[in-house]
Amino acid sequence: MKDTSAHITVQFLTETYTTYRPLVVRYIYRKLNGCMETEDLVQDAFLRLLEYRSMLRPETVRSFLYTIVRNLVTDYLRRHYKKQEVMACMCEGLSASVEDMESAVMAKDLSCQEEKRVNLLSPKVKAVYSMSRFEGKTTLEIAEELSIPKRTVEGYLLTGRKVVREYMRQCI
């Protein structure tokens, strides 16, 4: 008797597969906009159906299969959108780090160019420019340190800035 019921179950499953496979393929294909994983999901749906073999009845198999397929599609879409979200975050982070790196390289290059031009200034103009630009000193502090008038410091600073600015414009 068991052998006959097993045979009927196999026949029933074969008929179910033959009858519903085209419908399942069409449903998944439509829901996933022609996704290449359609065949994989169809196979997964029928494998899951086999897991519930003891519960299957001819009158409930269609709704049971539909529920399985709907859940598979939902899970697939959830994973797909989550993956896209993660990839977008990664690309955004990568893009920001590339931009940061590019900015750092450009800033370093410009700094080197500025330093190269500053080294070509006359010694007094170079000293005043360097103290102001790189050490952050005021004109009064520079004047006191170099023992020269504040107006002279301002003149040297004006000259140095003008020369370096013109050079940097050419670099950019």
Coordinates of N, CA and C in Angstrom, one line a residue:
M1 N 0.8 -1.2 0.0 CA 0.0 0.0 0.0 C 0.9 1.3 0.0
K2 N 2.0 1.3 0.8 CA 2.9 2.4 0.8 C 3.5 2.7 -0.5
D3 N 3.8 1.7 -1.2 CA 4.4 1.8 -2.5 C 3.5 2.5 -3.5
T4 N 2.2 2.2 -3.4 CA 1.2 2.9 -4.3 C 1.0 4.3 -3.9
S5 N 1.0 4.7 -2.6 CA 0.8 6.1 -2.3 C 2.0 6.9 -2.6
A6 N 3.2 6.3 -2.5 CA 4.5 7.0 -2.9 C 4.4 7.2 -4.4
H7 N 3.9 6.2 -5.2 CA 3.8 6.4 -6.6 C 2.8 7.5 -7.0
I8 N 1.7 7.5 -6.3 CA 0.7 8.6 -6.5 C 1.3 10.0 -6.2
T9 N 2.1 10.1 -5.1 CA 2.7 11.3 -4.7 C 3.7 11.8 -5.8
V10 N 4.5 10.9 -6.3 CA 5.4 11.3 -7.3 C 4.6 11.7 -8.6
Q11 N 3.6 11.0 -8.9 CA 2.8 11.3 -10.1 C 2.1 12.7 -9.8
F12 N 1.6 12.9 -8.6 CA 1.0 14.1 -8.3 C 2.0 15.3 -8.4
L13 N 3.2 15.1 -7.9 CA 4.2 16.1 -7.9 C 4.6 16.4 -9.4
T14 N 4.7 15.4 -10.2 CA 5.1 15.6 -11.6 C 4.0 16.4 -12.3
E15 N 2.7 16.0 -12.0 CA 1.6 16.8 -12.7 C 1.6 18.2 -12.2
T16 N 1.8 18.4 -10.9 CA 1.9 19.8 -10.3 C 3.0 20.6 -11.0
Y17 N 4.1 20.0 -11.1 CA 5.3 20.7 -11.8 C 4.9 21.1 -13.2
T18 N 4.4 20.1 -13.9 CA 4.1 20.3 -15.4 C 3.0 21.4 -15.5
T19 N 2.0 21.3 -14.7 CA 0.9 22.3 -14.8 C 1.3 23.7 -14.3
Y20 N 2.0 23.8 -13.2 CA 2.2 25.1 -12.7 C 3.5 25.8 -13.0
R21 N 4.4 25.0 -13.5 CA 5.7 25.6 -13.8 C 5.6 26.8 -14.8
P22 N 4.9 26.8 -15.9 CA 4.8 27.9 -16.8 C 4.2 29.2 -16.1
L23 N 3.2 28.9 -15.2 CA 2.6 30.0 -14.5 C 3.6 30.7 -13.5
V24 N 4.4 29.8 -12.8 CA 5.3 30.3 -11.8 C 6.4 31.1 -12.6
V25 N 6.9 30.6 -13.7 CA 8.0 31.3 -14.5 C 7.5 32.6 -14.9
R26 N 6.3 32.7 -15.4 CA 5.7 34.0 -15.9 C 5.5 34.9 -14.7
Y27 N 5.0 34.5 -13.6 CA 4.8 35.3 -12.4 C 6.2 35.9 -11.9
I28 N 7.2 35.1 -11.7 CA 8.5 35.5 -11.2 C 9.1 36.4 -12.2
Y29 N 9.1 36.1 -13.5 CA 9.7 36.9 -14.6 C 9.1 38.3 -14.6
R30 N 7.8 38.3 -14.4 CA 7.1 39.6 -14.4 C 7.4 40.4 -13.2
K31 N 7.4 39.8 -12.0 CA 7.7 40.5 -10.8 C 9.1 41.0 -10.7
L32 N 10.0 40.3 -11.3 CA 11.4 40.7 -11.2 C 11.9 41.4 -12.5
N33 N 11.0 41.8 -13.3 CA 11.4 42.5 -14.6 C 12.4 41.8 -15.4
G34 N 12.1 40.5 -15.6 CA 13.0 39.8 -16.5 C 14.3 39.4 -15.9
C35 N 14.4 39.3 -14.7 CA 15.6 39.0 -14.0 C 16.2 37.6 -14.4
M36 N 17.5 37.5 -14.5 CA 18.2 36.3 -14.9 C 18.0 35.2 -13.9
E37 N 17.7 35.5 -12.7 CA 17.6 34.5 -11.6 C 16.2 33.8 -11.6
T38 N 15.4 34.1 -12.6 CA 14.0 33.6 -12.6 C 14.0 32.1 -12.5
E39 N 14.8 31.4 -13.4 CA 14.9 29.9 -13.4 C 15.3 29.4 -12.0
D40 N 16.3 30.0 -11.4 CA 16.7 29.6 -10.1 C 15.6 29.7 -9.0
L41 N 14.9 30.8 -9.1 CA 13.8 30.9 -8.1 C 12.6 29.9 -8.4
V42 N 12.4 29.6 -9.7 CA 11.4 28.6 -10.0 C 11.8 27.3 -9.4
Q43 N 13.0 26.9 -9.6 CA 13.5 25.7 -9.0 C 13.4 25.7 -7.5
D44 N 13.8 26.8 -6.9 CA 13.7 26.9 -5.4 C 12.3 26.7 -4.9
A45 N 11.3 27.3 -5.7 CA 9.9 27.2 -5.3 C 9.4 25.7 -5.3
F46 N 9.8 25.0 -6.3 CA 9.4 23.6 -6.4 C 10.1 22.7 -5.4
L47 N 11.4 23.1 -5.1 CA 12.1 22.3 -4.0 C 11.4 22.6 -2.6
R48 N 11.0 23.8 -2.4 CA 10.3 24.1 -1.1 C 9.0 23.4 -1.1
L49 N 8.3 23.3 -2.2 CA 7.1 22.6 -2.3 C 7.3 21.1 -1.9
L50 N 8.4 20.5 -2.3 CA 8.7 19.2 -1.9 C 8.9 19.0 -0.4
E51 N 9.4 20.0 0.2 CA 9.5 19.9 1.7 C 8.2 19.7 2.4
Y52 N 7.1 20.2 1.8 CA 5.8 20.1 2.4 C 5.0 19.0 1.7
R53 N 5.6 18.0 1.2 CA 5.0 16.9 0.5 C 3.8 16.3 1.3
S54 N 4.1 16.1 2.5 CA 3.0 15.4 3.3 C 1.8 16.3 3.5
M55 N 1.9 17.6 3.4 CA 0.7 18.5 3.6 C 0.0 18.8 2.3
L56 N 0.5 18.4 1.1 CA 0.0 18.8 -0.1 C -1.3 18.0 -0.5
R57 N -2.3 18.7 -1.0 CA -3.5 18.2 -1.5 C -3.8 18.8 -2.8
P58 N -4.5 18.1 -3.7 CA -4.8 18.7 -5.0 C -5.5 20.0 -4.9
E59 N -6.4 20.1 -3.9 CA -7.2 21.4 -3.8 C -6.4 22.6 -3.2
T60 N -5.3 22.3 -2.6 CA -4.5 23.4 -1.9 C -3.2 23.7 -2.5
V61 N -2.7 22.8 -3.4 CA -1.4 22.9 -4.0 C -1.1 24.3 -4.7
R62 N -2.1 24.8 -5.4 CA -2.0 26.0 -6.1 C -1.7 27.2 -5.2
S63 N -2.5 27.3 -4.2 CA -2.3 28.4 -3.2 C -1.1 28.3 -2.4
F64 N -0.7 27.0 -2.1 CA 0.5 26.7 -1.3 C 1.7 27.2 -2.2
L65 N 1.7 26.8 -3.4 CA 2.8 27.1 -4.3 C 2.9 28.6 -4.5
Y66 N 1.7 29.3 -4.7 CA 1.7 30.7 -4.8 C 2.3 31.4 -3.6
T67 N 2.0 31.0 -2.4 CA 2.5 31.5 -1.2 C 4.0 31.4 -1.2
I68 N 4.5 30.2 -1.5 CA 6.0 30.0 -1.6 C 6.6 30.9 -2.6
V69 N 6.1 31.0 -3.8 CA 6.7 31.9 -4.8 C 6.7 33.3 -4.4
R70 N 5.5 33.8 -3.8 CA 5.4 35.2 -3.4 C 6.5 35.5 -2.3
N71 N 6.7 34.6 -1.4 CA 7.7 34.8 -0.4 C 9.1 34.8 -0.9
L72 N 9.4 33.9 -1.9 CA 10.7 33.8 -2.5 C 11.0 35.2 -3.3
V73 N 10.0 35.7 -4.0 CA 10.2 36.9 -4.7 C 10.4 38.1 -3.7
T74 N 9.6 38.1 -2.7 CA 9.8 39.2 -1.7 C 11.2 39.1 -1.1
D75 N 11.6 37.9 -0.7 CA 13.0 37.8 -0.1 C 14.1 38.2 -1.1
Y76 N 13.9 37.8 -2.4 CA 14.9 38.1 -3.4 C 14.9 39.7 -3.5
L77 N 13.8 40.3 -3.7 CA 13.8 41.8 -3.8 C 14.4 42.5 -2.6
R78 N 14.1 42.0 -1.4 CA 14.6 42.6 -0.2 C 16.1 42.5 -0.2
R79 N 16.7 41.3 -0.6 CA 18.1 41.2 -0.6 C 18.7 42.0 -1.7
H80 N 18.0 42.1 -2.9 CA 18.5 42.9 -4.0 C 18.6 44.3 -3.7
Y81 N 17.6 44.9 -3.1 CA 17.6 46.3 -2.8 C 18.6 46.6 -1.6
K82 N 18.7 45.7 -0.7 CA 19.7 45.9 0.4 C 21.1 45.9 -0.2
K83 N 21.3 45.0 -1.2 CA 22.6 44.9 -1.8 C 22.9 46.2 -2.6
Q84 N 21.9 46.8 -3.3 CA 22.1 48.0 -4.0 C 22.4 49.2 -3.0
E85 N 21.7 49.2 -1.9 CA 21.9 50.2 -0.9 C 23.3 50.1 -0.3
V86 N 23.8 48.9 0.0 CA 25.1 48.8 0.5 C 26.2 49.2 -0.6
M87 N 25.9 48.8 -1.8 CA 26.9 49.2 -2.9 C 26.9 50.7 -3.1
A88 N 25.7 51.3 -3.0 CA 25.7 52.8 -3.1 C 26.5 53.4 -2.0
C89 N 26.3 52.9 -0.8 CA 27.1 53.5 0.3 C 28.5 53.3 0.2
M90 N 28.9 52.1 -0.3 CA 30.3 51.8 -0.5 C 30.9 52.7 -1.6
C91 N 30.2 52.9 -2.7 CA 30.6 53.8 -3.8 C 30.7 55.2 -3.3
E92 N 29.7 55.6 -2.6 CA 29.8 57.0 -2.0 C 31.0 57.2 -1.1
G93 N 31.2 56.3 -0.3 CA 32.4 56.3 0.6 C 33.7 56.3 -0.1
L94 N 33.7 55.4 -1.1 CA 34.9 55.3 -2.0 C 35.2 56.6 -2.7
S95 N 34.1 57.2 -3.3 CA 34.2 58.4 -4.0 C 34.6 59.5 -3.2
A96 N 34.1 59.6 -1.9 CA 34.5 60.7 -1.0 C 36.0 60.5 -0.6
S97 N 36.4 59.2 -0.4 CA 37.8 59.0 0.0 C 38.8 59.3 -1.2
V98 N 38.3 59.0 -2.4 CA 39.1 59.4 -3.6 C 39.2 60.9 -3.8
E99 N 38.1 61.6 -3.6 CA 38.1 63.0 -3.6 C 39.0 63.6 -2.6
D100 N 38.9 63.1 -1.3 CA 39.8 63.5 -0.3 C 41.2 63.3 -0.6
M101 N 41.5 62.1 -1.2 CA 42.9 61.8 -1.5 C 43.4 62.8 -2.6
E102 N 42.5 63.0 -3.6 CA 42.9 63.9 -4.7 C 43.1 65.3 -4.2
S103 N 42.2 65.7 -3.3 CA 42.4 67.1 -2.7 C 43.7 67.2 -1.9
A104 N 44.0 66.1 -1.2 CA 45.2 66.1 -0.4 C 46.5 66.2 -1.3
V105 N 46.4 65.4 -2.4 CA 47.6 65.4 -3.3 C 47.7 66.8 -4.0
M106 N 46.6 67.4 -4.4 CA 46.6 68.7 -5.0 C 47.1 69.7 -4.0
A107 N 46.6 69.7 -2.8 CA 47.1 70.7 -1.8 C 48.6 70.5 -1.5
K108 N 49.1 69.3 -1.5 CA 50.5 69.1 -1.2 C 51.3 69.6 -2.4
D109 N 50.8 69.3 -3.6 CA 51.5 69.8 -4.8 C 51.5 71.3 -4.8
L110 N 50.4 72.0 -4.5 CA 50.4 73.4 -4.5 C 51.3 74.0 -3.5
S111 N 51.3 73.3 -2.3 CA 52.2 73.8 -1.2 C 53.6 73.7 -1.6
C112 N 54.0 72.6 -2.3 CA 55.4 72.5 -2.8 C 55.7 73.6 -3.8
Q113 N 54.8 73.9 -4.7 CA 55.0 74.9 -5.7 C 55.1 76.3 -5.0
E114 N 54.3 76.5 -4.0 CA 54.4 77.8 -3.2 C 55.8 77.9 -2.6
E115 N 56.2 76.8 -1.9 CA 57.5 76.8 -1.2 C 58.6 77.0 -2.2
K116 N 58.5 76.4 -3.4 CA 59.6 76.6 -4.4 C 59.7 78.1 -4.8
R117 N 58.5 78.7 -5.0 CA 58.6 80.1 -5.4 C 59.0 81.0 -4.3
V118 N 58.6 80.7 -3.0 CA 59.1 81.5 -1.9 C 60.6 81.5 -1.7
N119 N 61.2 80.3 -2.0 CA 62.7 80.2 -1.9 C 63.4 81.1 -2.9
L120 N 62.7 81.5 -4.0 CA 63.3 82.4 -5.0 C 63.2 83.9 -4.7
L121 N 62.4 84.2 -3.6 CA 62.3 85.6 -3.2 C 63.6 86.1 -2.6
S122 N 63.7 87.4 -2.6 CA 64.9 88.0 -1.9 C 64.8 87.6 -0.4
P123 N 66.0 87.6 0.2 CA 66.1 87.1 1.6 C 65.1 87.8 2.6
K124 N 65.0 89.1 2.5 CA 64.2 89.9 3.4 C 62.7 89.6 3.1
V125 N 62.3 89.6 1.9 CA 60.9 89.3 1.5 C 60.5 87.9 1.9
K126 N 61.5 87.0 1.6 CA 61.2 85.6 2.0 C 61.0 85.4 3.4
A127 N 61.8 86.0 4.3 CA 61.7 85.9 5.7 C 60.4 86.5 6.2
V128 N 60.0 87.6 5.7 CA 58.7 88.3 6.1 C 57.5 87.4 5.7
Y129 N 57.6 87.0 4.4 CA 56.5 86.1 3.9 C 56.3 84.8 4.6
S130 N 57.5 84.2 4.9 CA 57.4 82.9 5.6 C 56.9 83.0 7.0
M131 N 57.4 84.1 7.7 CA 56.9 84.3 9.1 C 55.4 84.6 9.1
S132 N 54.9 85.3 8.2 CA 53.5 85.6 8.1 C 52.7 84.4 7.7
R133 N 53.1 83.8 6.6 CA 52.3 82.7 6.0 C 52.4 81.4 6.8
F134 N 53.6 81.0 7.1 CA 53.8 79.6 7.7 C 53.9 79.6 9.2
E135 N 54.2 80.7 9.8 CA 54.3 80.8 11.3 C 53.1 81.5 11.9
G136 N 52.3 82.2 11.0 CA 51.1 82.9 11.5 C 51.4 84.1 12.3
K137 N 52.5 84.8 12.1 CA 52.9 86.0 12.9 C 52.2 87.2 12.3
T138 N 52.0 88.2 13.1 CA 51.4 89.5 12.7 C 52.5 90.3 12.2
T139 N 52.1 91.4 11.5 CA 53.2 92.3 11.0 C 53.9 93.0 12.1
L140 N 53.3 93.3 13.2 CA 53.9 93.9 14.4 C 54.9 92.9 15.0
E141 N 54.6 91.6 15.1 CA 55.5 90.6 15.6 C 56.7 90.5 14.7
I142 N 56.5 90.4 13.4 CA 57.6 90.3 12.5 C 58.5 91.5 12.6
A143 N 57.9 92.7 12.6 CA 58.7 93.9 12.7 C 59.6 93.9 14.0
E144 N 59.0 93.5 15.1 CA 59.8 93.5 16.3 C 60.9 92.4 16.2
E145 N 60.6 91.3 15.7 CA 61.6 90.2 15.6 C 62.7 90.5 14.7
L146 N 62.4 91.2 13.6 CA 63.5 91.5 12.6 C 64.1 92.9 12.8
S147 N 63.5 93.6 13.8 CA 64.0 95.0 14.1 C 63.9 95.9 12.9
I148 N 62.8 95.9 12.2 CA 62.5 96.8 11.1 C 61.2 97.4 11.3
P149 N 60.9 98.6 10.6 CA 59.6 99.2 10.8 C 58.5 98.4 10.3
K150 N 57.3 98.6 10.9 CA 56.1 97.8 10.5 C 55.7 98.1 9.1
R151 N 55.9 99.3 8.6 CA 55.5 99.7 7.2 C 56.4 98.9 6.3
T152 N 57.6 98.7 6.6 CA 58.6 98.0 5.7 C 58.1 96.5 5.7
V153 N 57.7 96.0 6.8 CA 57.2 94.6 6.8 C 56.0 94.5 5.9
E154 N 55.1 95.4 6.0 CA 53.9 95.4 5.2 C 54.3 95.5 3.7
G155 N 55.3 96.3 3.4 CA 55.7 96.4 2.0 C 56.3 95.1 1.5
Y156 N 57.2 94.5 2.3 CA 57.7 93.2 1.9 C 56.7 92.1 1.8
L157 N 55.7 92.1 2.7 CA 54.6 91.2 2.7 C 53.8 91.3 1.4
L158 N 53.5 92.6 1.1 CA 52.7 92.9 -0.1 C 53.5 92.4 -1.4
T159 N 54.8 92.6 -1.4 CA 55.6 92.2 -2.6 C 55.6 90.7 -2.7
G160 N 55.8 90.0 -1.5 CA 55.9 88.5 -1.5 C 54.6 87.9 -1.9
R161 N 53.5 88.4 -1.4 CA 52.2 87.9 -1.7 C 51.9 88.0 -3.2
K162 N 52.2 89.2 -3.7 CA 51.9 89.5 -5.1 C 52.7 88.5 -6.0
V163 N 54.0 88.3 -5.8 CA 54.8 87.5 -6.6 C 54.3 86.0 -6.5
V164 N 54.1 85.6 -5.3 CA 53.7 84.2 -5.1 C 52.3 83.9 -5.7
R165 N 51.4 84.9 -5.5 CA 50.0 84.8 -6.1 C 50.1 84.6 -7.6
E166 N 50.9 85.5 -8.3 CA 51.0 85.4 -9.7 C 51.6 84.0 -10.2
Y167 N 52.6 83.5 -9.4 CA 53.1 82.2 -9.7 C 52.1 81.1 -9.5
M168 N 51.3 81.2 -8.5 CA 50.4 80.1 -8.2 C 49.2 80.1 -9.2
R169 N 48.9 81.3 -9.7 CA 47.9 81.4 -10.8 C 48.3 80.6 -12.0
Q170 N 49.6 80.7 -12.3 CA 50.1 79.9 -13.5 C 50.1 78.4 -13.2
C171 N 50.3 78.0 -12.0 CA 50.3 76.6 -11.6 C 48.9 76.0 -11.7
I172 N 47.9 76.8 -11.4 CA 46.6 76.3 -11.3 C 46.0 76.4 -12.8

